[in-house]
């Protein structure tokens, strides 16, 4: 079965509060959840987790500091 990919918003090492709303929506789908966090710095707080979260992937690259759509593509 496929999992849900949640791309979590993070800036300067901090996760945005809106990620919890996105996680709650993903949990309602009833599938395993993989989380992708992209930031220009290491994430300083605990990675997002909870019921259904299978894996958390973190990508750190300075180009994410002022990223435009082409950086994420």
Tab-separated table of C-alpha atoms in Angstrom:
chain	number	residue	atom	x	y	z
A	1	UNK	CA	0.000	0.000	0.000
A	2	UNK	CA	1.151	3.542	-0.674
A	3	UNK	CA	2.020	6.033	2.023
A	4	UNK	CA	1.114	9.699	2.278
A	5	UNK	CA	3.955	12.182	1.808
A	6	UNK	CA	3.771	15.219	4.068
A	7	UNK	CA	6.176	17.980	3.076
A	8	UNK	CA	6.667	19.869	6.326
A	9	UNK	CA	7.367	23.599	6.329
A	10	UNK	CA	10.558	24.554	8.118
A	11	UNK	CA	12.525	27.800	8.135
A	12	UNK	CA	15.784	28.563	9.917
A	13	UNK	CA	15.649	25.257	11.789
A	14	UNK	CA	12.125	25.682	13.166
A	15	UNK	CA	9.041	23.760	12.091
A	16	UNK	CA	5.981	25.879	11.296
A	17	UNK	CA	2.899	25.389	13.520
A	18	UNK	CA	0.743	24.684	10.460
A	19	UNK	CA	2.473	21.339	10.077
A	20	UNK	CA	0.258	19.959	12.841
A	21	UNK	CA	-2.845	20.751	10.770
A	22	UNK	CA	-1.299	19.039	7.750
A	23	UNK	CA	-0.397	16.022	9.897
A	24	UNK	CA	-3.963	15.786	11.232
A	25	UNK	CA	-5.314	15.835	7.662
A	26	UNK	CA	-2.834	13.158	6.579
A	27	UNK	CA	-3.804	10.971	9.543
A	28	UNK	CA	-7.445	11.050	8.414
A	29	UNK	CA	-6.408	9.277	5.204
A	30	UNK	CA	-5.530	6.215	7.288
A	31	UNK	CA	-2.311	5.425	5.402
A	32	UNK	CA	1.280	5.359	6.684
A	33	UNK	CA	2.813	8.847	6.593
A	34	UNK	CA	6.309	9.764	5.421
A	35	UNK	CA	7.453	13.282	6.345
A	36	UNK	CA	9.951	15.325	4.317
A	37	UNK	CA	11.535	18.385	5.942
A	38	UNK	CA	13.706	20.654	3.770
A	39	UNK	CA	15.601	23.526	5.379
A	40	UNK	CA	18.792	25.549	5.076
A	41	UNK	CA	19.742	24.640	8.659
A	42	UNK	CA	19.507	21.609	10.892
A	43	UNK	CA	16.038	21.301	12.447
A	44	UNK	CA	16.492	22.339	16.086
A	45	UNK	CA	13.322	20.856	17.477
A	46	UNK	CA	12.145	17.269	17.513
A	47	UNK	CA	11.077	16.122	14.057
A	48	UNK	CA	7.354	15.920	13.466
A	49	UNK	CA	5.836	12.639	14.581
A	50	UNK	CA	2.660	11.051	15.799
A	51	UNK	CA	0.201	8.353	14.957
A	52	UNK	CA	0.807	6.911	11.521
A	53	UNK	CA	4.199	8.558	10.941
A	54	UNK	CA	6.422	5.870	9.472
A	55	UNK	CA	9.561	7.782	8.472
A	56	UNK	CA	10.929	11.327	8.724
A	57	UNK	CA	13.439	12.503	6.137
A	58	UNK	CA	15.409	15.734	6.637
A	59	UNK	CA	17.251	17.476	3.815
A	60	UNK	CA	19.583	20.337	4.709
A	61	UNK	CA	21.049	22.579	2.030
A	62	UNK	CA	21.910	26.308	2.082
A	63	UNK	CA	19.938	26.793	-1.149
A	64	UNK	CA	16.701	26.300	0.824
A	65	UNK	CA	17.261	29.601	2.703
A	66	UNK	CA	15.603	31.743	0.010
A	67	UNK	CA	14.151	28.958	-2.019
A	68	UNK	CA	11.934	29.404	-5.035
A	69	UNK	CA	9.906	26.681	-6.717
A	70	UNK	CA	12.786	25.663	-8.972
A	71	UNK	CA	14.969	24.838	-5.933
A	72	UNK	CA	12.403	22.327	-4.689
A	73	UNK	CA	11.810	20.790	-8.135
